Short mmCIF file of C-alpha atoms in Angstrom, two decimals:
data_model
loop_
_atom_site.label_atom_id
_atom_site.label_comp_id
_atom_site.label_asym_id
_atom_site.label_seq_id
_atom_site.Cartn_x
_atom_site.Cartn_y
_atom_site.Cartn_z
CA VAL O 1 10.40 -0.78 24.50
CA SER O 2 12.87 1.36 22.57
CA PHE O 3 14.94 0.57 19.47
CA ASN O 4 17.92 0.20 21.84
CA ASP O 5 16.27 -2.96 23.23
CA LEU O 6 16.12 -4.73 19.84
CA GLN O 7 19.83 -5.62 19.39
CA LEU O 8 20.26 -3.16 16.55
CA ILE O 9 23.81 -2.05 15.79
CA GLU O 10 25.05 1.45 16.50
CA PRO O 11 25.06 2.78 12.88
CA VAL O 12 21.39 1.80 12.53
CA LEU O 13 20.46 3.32 15.90
CA GLN O 14 22.33 6.46 14.92
CA ALA O 15 20.30 6.72 11.70
CA LEU O 16 17.05 6.20 13.63
CA ASN O 17 18.04 8.93 16.06
CA LYS O 18 18.80 11.23 13.12
CA GLU O 19 15.28 10.56 11.80
CA GLY O 20 13.79 11.25 15.25
CA TYR O 21 12.60 7.69 15.96
CA THR O 22 12.96 6.26 19.46
CA ASN O 23 10.19 3.68 19.97
CA PRO O 24 9.26 0.86 17.58
CA THR O 25 5.70 0.19 16.45
CA PRO O 26 4.19 -3.22 17.38
CA ILE O 27 5.04 -4.77 13.98
CA GLN O 28 8.64 -3.53 14.31
CA GLU O 29 8.96 -4.74 17.89
CA LYS O 30 7.74 -8.23 16.94
CA SER O 31 9.45 -8.58 13.55
CA ILE O 32 12.97 -7.18 14.04
CA PRO O 33 14.20 -9.81 16.57
CA VAL O 34 12.78 -12.65 14.44
CA ILE O 35 14.48 -11.38 11.27
CA LEU O 36 17.78 -10.85 13.10
CA GLN O 37 17.60 -14.53 14.10
CA LYS O 38 17.51 -15.28 10.34
CA ARG O 39 14.05 -16.87 10.53
CA ASP O 40 11.48 -16.70 7.73
CA LEU O 41 8.61 -14.39 8.65
CA LEU O 42 4.95 -14.13 7.67
CA GLY O 43 3.76 -10.63 8.56
CA CYS O 44 0.11 -9.56 8.49
CA ALA O 45 -0.19 -5.83 9.03
CA GLN O 46 -2.28 -2.95 7.78
CA THR O 47 -0.99 0.10 5.94
CA GLY O 48 0.51 2.68 8.28
CA THR O 49 1.78 0.24 10.91
CA GLY O 50 5.47 0.80 10.10
CA LYS O 51 6.16 -2.51 8.36
CA THR O 52 8.71 -1.03 5.92
CA ALA O 53 11.09 -0.26 8.78
CA ALA O 54 10.20 -3.66 10.29
CA PHE O 55 12.04 -5.39 7.45
CA VAL O 56 14.46 -2.68 6.24
CA LEU O 57 16.20 -2.18 9.59
CA PRO O 58 17.15 -5.83 10.28
CA ILE O 59 18.00 -6.54 6.62
CA LEU O 60 20.41 -3.59 6.60
CA GLN O 61 22.03 -4.97 9.75
CA LEU O 62 22.30 -8.54 8.43
CA MET O 63 23.71 -7.29 5.12
CA TYR O 64 26.31 -5.15 6.89
CA GLU O 65 27.36 -7.96 9.23
CA GLY O 66 27.63 -10.32 6.27
CA LYS O 67 29.96 -7.93 4.49
CA GLN O 68 32.08 -7.54 7.62
CA ASN O 69 32.44 -11.33 7.93
CA ALA O 70 33.26 -11.73 4.23
CA GLY O 71 36.39 -9.64 4.66
CA GLN O 72 36.53 -8.52 1.03
CA PRO O 73 33.04 -7.22 0.35
CA ASP O 74 31.58 -7.16 -3.15
CA HIS O 75 28.50 -5.38 -4.45
CA LYS O 76 26.41 -8.26 -5.78
CA ILE O 77 22.64 -8.20 -5.27
CA LYS O 78 22.15 -10.04 -1.99
CA ALA O 79 18.72 -8.67 -1.00
CA LEU O 80 15.65 -8.33 -3.24
CA ILE O 81 12.57 -6.40 -2.13
CA LEU O 82 9.65 -7.00 -4.49
CA THR O 83 6.74 -4.59 -4.33
CA PRO O 84 3.71 -3.97 -6.60
CA THR O 85 3.85 -0.25 -7.44
CA ARG O 86 6.37 2.38 -8.46
CA GLU O 87 5.33 4.70 -5.64
CA LEU O 88 5.83 2.05 -2.99
CA ALA O 89 9.18 1.03 -4.49
CA ILE O 90 10.38 4.63 -4.35
CA GLN O 91 9.25 5.02 -0.74
CA ILE O 92 11.05 1.82 0.30
CA GLY O 93 14.16 3.17 -1.42
CA GLU O 94 13.85 6.38 0.59
CA SER O 95 13.60 4.35 3.81
CA ILE O 96 16.73 2.37 2.92
CA ARG O 97 18.59 5.60 2.24
CA ALA O 98 17.52 7.07 5.59
CA TYR O 99 18.07 4.01 7.80
CA GLY O 100 21.26 2.96 6.01
CA HIS O 101 22.80 6.42 6.12
CA TYR O 102 25.84 5.29 8.13
CA LEU O 103 26.31 1.92 6.42
CA PRO O 104 28.47 1.18 3.33
CA LEU O 105 25.62 -0.47 1.45
CA ARG O 106 24.39 0.35 -2.04
CA HIS O 107 20.76 0.13 -3.05
CA HIS O 108 18.81 0.93 -6.17
CA VAL O 109 15.13 1.07 -7.16
CA ILE O 110 13.88 -0.22 -10.52
CA PHE O 111 10.39 0.06 -12.01
CA GLY O 112 8.73 0.31 -15.39
CA GLY O 113 7.32 3.31 -17.20
CA VAL O 114 10.71 5.06 -17.46
CA SER O 115 13.90 4.50 -19.43
CA GLN O 116 15.92 1.55 -18.18
CA HIS O 117 19.28 3.20 -18.98
CA SER O 118 20.05 4.73 -15.56
CA GLN O 119 18.79 1.58 -13.82
CA VAL O 120 21.10 -0.64 -15.87
CA GLN O 121 24.06 1.67 -15.23
CA ALA O 122 23.47 1.52 -11.45
CA ILE O 123 23.28 -2.28 -11.53
CA ARG O 124 26.53 -2.46 -13.50
CA ARG O 125 28.25 -0.30 -10.86
CA GLY O 126 27.14 -2.76 -8.18
CA VAL O 127 24.08 -2.95 -5.93
CA ASP O 128 23.67 -4.71 -2.57
CA ILE O 129 19.91 -4.22 -2.12
CA LEU O 130 17.52 -4.09 -5.06
CA VAL O 131 13.96 -2.76 -4.75
CA ALA O 132 11.87 -3.74 -7.76
CA THR O 133 8.45 -4.03 -9.31
CA PRO O 134 7.84 -7.41 -10.98
CA GLY O 135 7.56 -6.35 -14.63
CA ARG O 136 10.78 -4.34 -14.86
CA LEU O 137 12.70 -6.93 -12.83
CA LEU O 138 11.70 -9.74 -15.21
CA ASP O 139 12.49 -7.54 -18.19
CA LEU O 140 16.05 -6.79 -16.99
CA MET O 141 16.56 -10.43 -15.99
CA GLN O 142 15.57 -11.57 -19.49
CA GLN O 143 18.01 -9.06 -21.00
CA GLY O 144 20.79 -10.49 -18.83
CA TYR O 145 21.39 -7.38 -16.72
CA ILE O 146 20.22 -8.94 -13.43
CA THR O 147 20.86 -12.32 -11.88
CA LEU O 148 19.26 -13.52 -8.66
CA ARG O 149 21.75 -16.33 -7.98
CA ASP O 150 23.40 -14.44 -5.06
CA ILE O 151 20.16 -13.50 -3.25
CA GLN O 152 20.29 -14.24 0.48
CA TYR O 153 17.26 -12.18 1.54
CA PHE O 154 13.97 -12.03 -0.34
CA ILE O 155 11.18 -9.71 0.82
CA LEU O 156 7.74 -9.84 -0.79
CA ASP O 157 5.80 -6.74 0.25
CA GLU O 158 2.08 -6.07 -0.24
CA ALA O 159 1.46 -9.63 -1.41
CA ASP O 160 -2.33 -9.19 -1.55
CA ARG O 161 -1.99 -6.20 -3.84
CA MET O 162 0.31 -8.26 -6.08
CA LEU O 163 -2.62 -10.64 -6.42
CA ASP O 164 -5.15 -7.84 -7.03
CA MET O 165 -2.97 -6.35 -9.78
CA GLY O 166 -2.46 -9.66 -11.57
CA PHE O 167 1.24 -10.00 -10.71
CA VAL O 168 1.03 -13.39 -9.04
CA HIS O 169 2.31 -15.27 -12.13
CA ASP O 170 5.24 -12.83 -12.46
CA VAL O 171 6.04 -13.34 -8.78
CA LYS O 172 6.04 -17.12 -9.23
CA ARG O 173 8.40 -16.80 -12.23
CA ILE O 174 10.78 -14.69 -10.13
CA ILE O 175 10.64 -17.18 -7.25
CA THR O 176 11.86 -19.99 -9.54
CA ARG O 177 15.07 -18.00 -10.15
CA LEU O 178 15.88 -17.51 -6.47
CA PRO O 179 18.37 -19.71 -4.59
CA SER O 180 16.63 -22.31 -2.43
CA LYS O 181 18.81 -21.32 0.52
CA ARG O 182 17.66 -17.85 1.52
CA GLN O 183 15.73 -15.97 4.19
CA THR O 184 12.25 -14.95 3.07
CA LEU O 185 10.00 -12.26 4.54
CA PHE O 186 6.38 -12.15 3.39
CA PHE O 187 4.09 -9.21 4.18
CA SER O 188 0.41 -8.83 3.37
CA ALA O 189 -2.43 -6.73 4.79
CA THR O 190 -4.97 -9.48 4.17
CA MET O 191 -4.66 -13.26 3.93
CA PRO O 192 -7.09 -14.68 1.33
CA GLY O 193 -6.66 -18.33 0.31
CA GLU O 194 -4.43 -17.68 -2.69
CA ILE O 195 -2.06 -15.58 -0.59
CA LYS O 196 -1.84 -18.34 2.02
CA GLN O 197 -0.93 -20.81 -0.74
CA LEU O 198 1.79 -18.48 -2.04
CA ALA O 199 3.16 -18.03 1.49
CA ALA O 200 3.24 -21.80 2.02
CA MET O 201 5.21 -22.19 -1.22
CA LEU O 202 7.70 -19.45 -0.30
CA LEU O 203 8.36 -19.77 3.41
CA ASN O 204 10.29 -22.32 5.43
CA ASN O 205 8.91 -22.87 8.93
CA PRO O 206 8.02 -19.18 9.33
CA ILE O 207 7.26 -17.17 12.44
CA LYS O 208 3.88 -15.45 12.03
CA VAL O 209 3.64 -11.85 13.18
CA GLU O 210 0.20 -10.26 13.24
CA VAL O 211 -0.40 -6.89 14.86
CA THR O 212 -4.07 -6.53 13.91
CA PRO O 213 -6.52 -9.14 12.61
CA PRO O 214 -6.81 -9.18 8.80
CA ALA O 215 -8.95 -6.40 7.34
CA THR O 216 -9.81 -4.62 10.59
CA THR O 217 -10.13 -0.84 10.48
CA VAL O 218 -8.16 1.64 12.51
CA ASP O 219 -10.28 2.60 15.51
CA MET O 220 -8.99 6.16 15.50
CA ILE O 221 -10.59 6.82 12.08
CA GLN O 222 -13.96 8.57 12.20
CA GLN O 223 -16.08 6.95 9.48
CA SER O 224 -19.32 8.21 7.94
CA ILE O 225 -21.48 7.48 4.91
CA TYR O 226 -23.59 9.80 2.75
CA TYR O 227 -26.47 8.27 0.77
CA THR O 228 -26.97 10.14 -2.47
CA GLU O 229 -27.94 9.72 -6.12
CA LYS O 230 -25.02 9.11 -8.48
CA HIS O 231 -25.55 12.37 -10.40
CA ASN O 232 -25.47 14.34 -7.10
CA LYS O 233 -22.05 13.06 -6.00
CA PRO O 234 -20.00 15.87 -7.63
CA SER O 235 -22.16 18.58 -6.05
CA LEU O 236 -22.03 16.87 -2.66
CA LEU O 237 -18.23 16.66 -2.89
CA VAL O 238 -17.82 20.32 -3.77
CA HIS O 239 -20.18 21.20 -0.90
CA LEU O 240 -18.13 19.17 1.60
CA LEU O 241 -14.81 20.58 0.41
CA LYS O 242 -16.02 24.11 1.20
CA ASP O 243 -15.31 23.14 4.83
CA PRO O 244 -11.82 24.52 5.66
CA SER O 245 -11.33 21.83 8.33
CA ILE O 246 -10.69 19.41 5.45
CA GLU O 247 -7.05 20.43 5.16
CA SER O 248 -6.07 17.64 2.78
CA ALA O 249 -8.20 14.99 1.10
CA LEU O 250 -7.32 11.84 -0.81
CA ILE O 251 -10.33 10.97 -2.98
CA PHE O 252 -10.81 7.52 -4.49
CA THR O 253 -12.48 6.67 -7.78
CA GLN O 254 -12.68 3.24 -9.42
CA MET O 255 -11.67 4.22 -12.97
CA LYS O 256 -8.80 6.30 -14.40
CA HIS O 257 -11.04 8.46 -16.60
CA ALA O 258 -13.27 9.19 -13.59
CA ALA O 259 -10.24 10.44 -11.63
CA ASP O 260 -9.31 12.89 -14.41
CA LYS O 261 -12.91 14.05 -14.84
CA LEU O 262 -13.34 14.65 -11.11
CA ALA O 263 -10.04 16.55 -10.86
CA ARG O 264 -11.16 18.88 -13.67
CA LEU O 265 -14.51 19.46 -11.99
CA LEU O 266 -12.90 20.34 -8.64
CA ASN O 267 -10.36 22.67 -10.23
CA ASN O 268 -13.21 24.44 -12.06
CA ALA O 269 -14.87 24.87 -8.64
CA GLY O 270 -11.73 26.61 -7.36
CA ILE O 271 -10.35 23.63 -5.40
CA ARG O 272 -6.70 22.93 -6.19
CA THR O 273 -6.70 19.28 -7.29
CA GLU O 274 -4.47 16.80 -9.11
CA ALA O 275 -5.12 13.22 -10.23
CA ILE O 276 -2.87 10.15 -10.28
CA HIS O 277 -3.50 6.82 -11.99
CA GLY O 278 -1.74 4.20 -14.07
CA ASN O 279 -1.93 6.14 -17.34
CA LYS O 280 -0.03 9.11 -15.91
CA ALA O 281 3.70 9.33 -16.60
CA GLN O 282 5.90 8.51 -13.62
CA ALA O 283 7.27 12.05 -13.45
CA ALA O 284 3.74 13.49 -13.40
CA ARG O 285 2.69 11.10 -10.65
CA GLN O 286 5.69 11.94 -8.51
CA LYS O 287 5.17 15.69 -8.99
CA ALA O 288 1.50 15.38 -8.03
CA LEU O 289 2.47 13.43 -4.88
CA GLU O 290 5.13 15.97 -3.93
CA ASN O 291 2.66 18.85 -4.41
CA PHE O 292 0.12 17.04 -2.22
CA LYS O 293 2.63 16.23 0.52
CA GLY O 294 3.93 19.81 0.40
CA LYS O 295 0.36 21.17 0.82
CA ARG O 296 0.60 22.96 -2.55
CA THR O 297 -2.31 20.81 -3.68
CA ARG O 298 -5.21 20.36 -1.28
CA VAL O 299 -6.92 17.42 -2.98
CA LEU O 300 -5.50 14.33 -4.70
CA VAL O 301 -7.82 12.10 -6.73
CA ALA O 302 -6.51 8.57 -7.20
CA THR O 303 -7.36 5.06 -8.29
CA ASP O 304 -6.57 2.22 -5.88
CA ILE O 305 -3.53 0.94 -7.75
CA ALA O 306 -1.92 4.38 -8.09
CA ALA O 307 -2.57 5.18 -4.42
CA ARG O 308 -0.90 2.04 -3.12
CA GLY O 309 2.24 3.13 -1.31
CA ILE O 310 1.13 6.71 -0.64
CA ASP O 311 2.45 7.48 2.83
CA ILE O 312 1.39 10.90 4.15
CA ASP O 313 1.57 11.34 7.91
CA GLU O 314 -0.72 14.38 8.10
CA LEU O 315 -3.49 13.34 5.71
CA THR O 316 -6.70 14.44 7.43
CA HIS O 317 -9.39 12.99 5.17
CA VAL O 318 -10.02 10.08 2.83
CA ILE O 319 -13.15 10.33 0.68
CA ASN O 320 -14.60 7.37 -1.20
CA PHE O 321 -16.28 9.13 -4.12
CA GLU O 322 -17.09 5.62 -5.33
CA LEU O 323 -17.24 2.65 -2.98
CA PRO O 324 -14.90 -0.23 -3.84
CA ASN O 325 -16.49 -3.47 -5.03
CA VAL O 326 -14.00 -5.49 -2.96
CA PRO O 327 -14.56 -4.78 0.76
CA GLU O 328 -10.91 -5.30 1.77
CA THR O 329 -10.03 -2.38 -0.51
CA TYR O 330 -12.11 -0.09 1.70
CA VAL O 331 -9.83 -0.94 4.62
CA HIS O 332 -6.73 -0.18 2.53
CA ARG O 333 -8.20 3.15 1.44
CA ILE O 334 -9.21 4.52 4.81
CA GLY O 335 -5.90 3.34 6.27
CA ARG O 336 -4.24 6.23 4.42
CA THR O 337 -5.47 8.54 7.17
CA GLY O 338 -5.22 8.17 10.95
CA ARG O 339 -1.57 7.14 10.71
CA ALA O 340 0.99 7.02 13.51
CA GLY O 341 -1.72 7.40 16.15
CA ALA O 342 -3.21 10.56 14.63
CA LYS O 343 -6.94 11.02 14.17
CA GLY O 344 -8.37 10.71 10.67
CA VAL O 345 -11.69 11.03 8.91
CA ALA O 346 -13.06 8.68 6.23
CA ILE O 347 -16.14 9.83 4.30
CA SER O 348 -17.91 7.61 1.78
CA PHE O 349 -20.62 8.29 -0.80
CA CYS O 350 -23.10 5.51 -1.60
CA ASP O 351 -25.59 5.51 -4.47
CA TRP O 352 -28.23 2.88 -5.24
CA SER O 353 -25.87 0.74 -7.33
CA GLU O 354 -23.34 0.58 -4.48
CA LYS O 355 -25.59 -0.47 -1.61
CA ILE O 356 -24.48 -4.11 -1.86
CA PHE O 357 -20.82 -2.98 -1.64
CA LEU O 358 -21.63 -1.08 1.54
CA SER O 359 -23.31 -4.13 3.02
CA ASP O 360 -20.22 -6.24 2.29
CA ILE O 361 -17.90 -3.61 3.78
CA GLN O 362 -19.87 -3.42 7.01
CA LYS O 363 -19.85 -7.20 7.36
CA LEU O 364 -16.09 -7.24 6.90
CA ILE O 365 -15.33 -4.50 9.44
CA ARG O 366 -18.03 -5.82 11.80
CA LYS O 367 -19.56 -2.43 12.41
CA THR O 368 -22.21 -0.18 10.95
CA ILE O 369 -20.81 3.01 9.46
CA PRO O 370 -22.74 6.03 10.80
CA VAL O 371 -25.02 7.63 8.20
CA VAL O 372 -25.16 11.41 7.75
CA LYS O 373 -28.86 12.07 7.31
CA ALA O 374 -30.93 14.96 5.97
CA HIS O 375 -28.15 16.62 3.99
CA SER O 376 -28.84 18.67 0.84
CA PHE O 377 -28.13 15.79 -1.55
CA ASP O 378 -29.71 12.97 0.44
CA ALA O 379 -31.39 9.88 -1.01
CA PRO O 380 -33.62 9.09 1.97
CA GLY O 381 -35.18 5.96 0.46
CA MET O 382 -31.82 4.19 0.67
CA HIS O 383 -31.70 4.16 4.46
CA ASP O 384 -34.27 1.40 4.87
CA VAL O 385 -33.04 -0.54 1.82
CA VAL O 386 -29.43 -0.79 3.06
CA GLN O 387 -30.56 -1.69 6.56
CA SER O 388 -32.71 -4.49 5.11
CA ALA O 389 -29.80 -5.73 2.97
CA ASN O 390 -27.56 -5.91 6.03
CA SER O 391 -30.12 -8.09 7.80
CA PHE O 392 -30.97 -10.27 4.79
CA TYR O 393 -27.60 -11.35 3.42
CA GLY O 394 -25.53 -13.94 5.25
CA THR O 395 -21.81 -13.41 5.71
CA SER O 396 -21.03 -16.76 4.06
CA SER O 397 -22.38 -15.59 0.71
CA ARG O 398 -20.20 -12.49 0.60
CA ASN O 399 -17.35 -13.81 -1.57
CA SER O 400 -19.55 -15.12 -4.38
CA ARG O 401 -21.65 -11.97 -4.42
CA THR O 402 -18.57 -9.75 -4.41
CA LYS O 403 -17.17 -11.53 -7.47
CA LYS O 404 -20.51 -11.22 -9.22
CA HIS O 405 -20.76 -7.50 -8.52
CA SER O 406 -17.08 -7.02 -9.32
CA ARG O 407 -17.75 -8.29 -12.85
CA ALA O 408 -20.83 -6.12 -13.15
CA PHE O 409 -18.93 -3.03 -12.00
CA THR O 410 -16.09 -3.68 -14.47
CA GLN O 411 -18.58 -4.03 -17.31
CA ARG O 412 -20.20 -0.72 -16.35
CA GLY O 413 -16.74 0.93 -16.32
#
């Protein structure tokens, strides 16, 4: 199947050709025809499957056709794309610019952490498609700069991350301001109960599109685990990064201060590193991302929230310096590598306090992650302990234990 088979209009096909795209990914192939039929859609897809284009392409087409039929087009906000992070909002904006290159549609991206002046000016000039994070959108709505009364298309992207970041109440407040007659597209990588409830509230007789089961890992990613003591993790990391085959590495920590501390340590070891997290200014975060994408920085240390939306086609390695206490987060993390059919490597460190997290992760992905044994910083006693934990704990108890350990981890942080 090619994009030519999906009833896309010539200006959109021309833009895709300009970008070098000829064949849709599975999520695009399944979603685009449904959206063009003006049906509500519930999409379950992992990071790196091409879901941004799956909703941007048909929405651009529907918006353009709507303007053509209106005869005297205006520039009122007709499409709202709601997304949890600034980085993801910016990347969606870049996709709209690329795919809508030959269409007379205006879009703008708004997010917090920067002055609202330029955002307000753009809205006053007229915007067809608005990409927004929840906080800044509500703020500008309350100030009277934005109204949602003309919305015809509402896209909620990364719904599970909205929940993780505590945005679900903001999302519900925004939903109450939307017209009841609209087309809604709902995308999430995982489908926990609360997300299913939100989808049921939002969607009208939706078509469900699922390209991979929830929370499954990409088979192309080579995963491994290193058992080690907590105090040995920095030395183990420096040792691994001496390997020149690790061309680029995205390293995850749980806490913001840990990301900064680790970046300083790696720089002192002669490894060019930058850190991104929620306390960094937007300009600093964008510069760090650009340096990493441009290979000027070899290593990027990030927290989960800051890393959401990072889209780097040639990222070779993801390293979990600290294991996540929510197993689904592991899947999100390692999905940053192995994109677009490329091979990727995911390396994780596990100390004694994290062995229960590892057990939960392996239950979720339904496979045992290969252990690298007898390395210089090994904690050999952990091998038998983790294996016993995997056998002892039942899958049904995972959610309650995860919440318990999540609280414990937060208190330690």
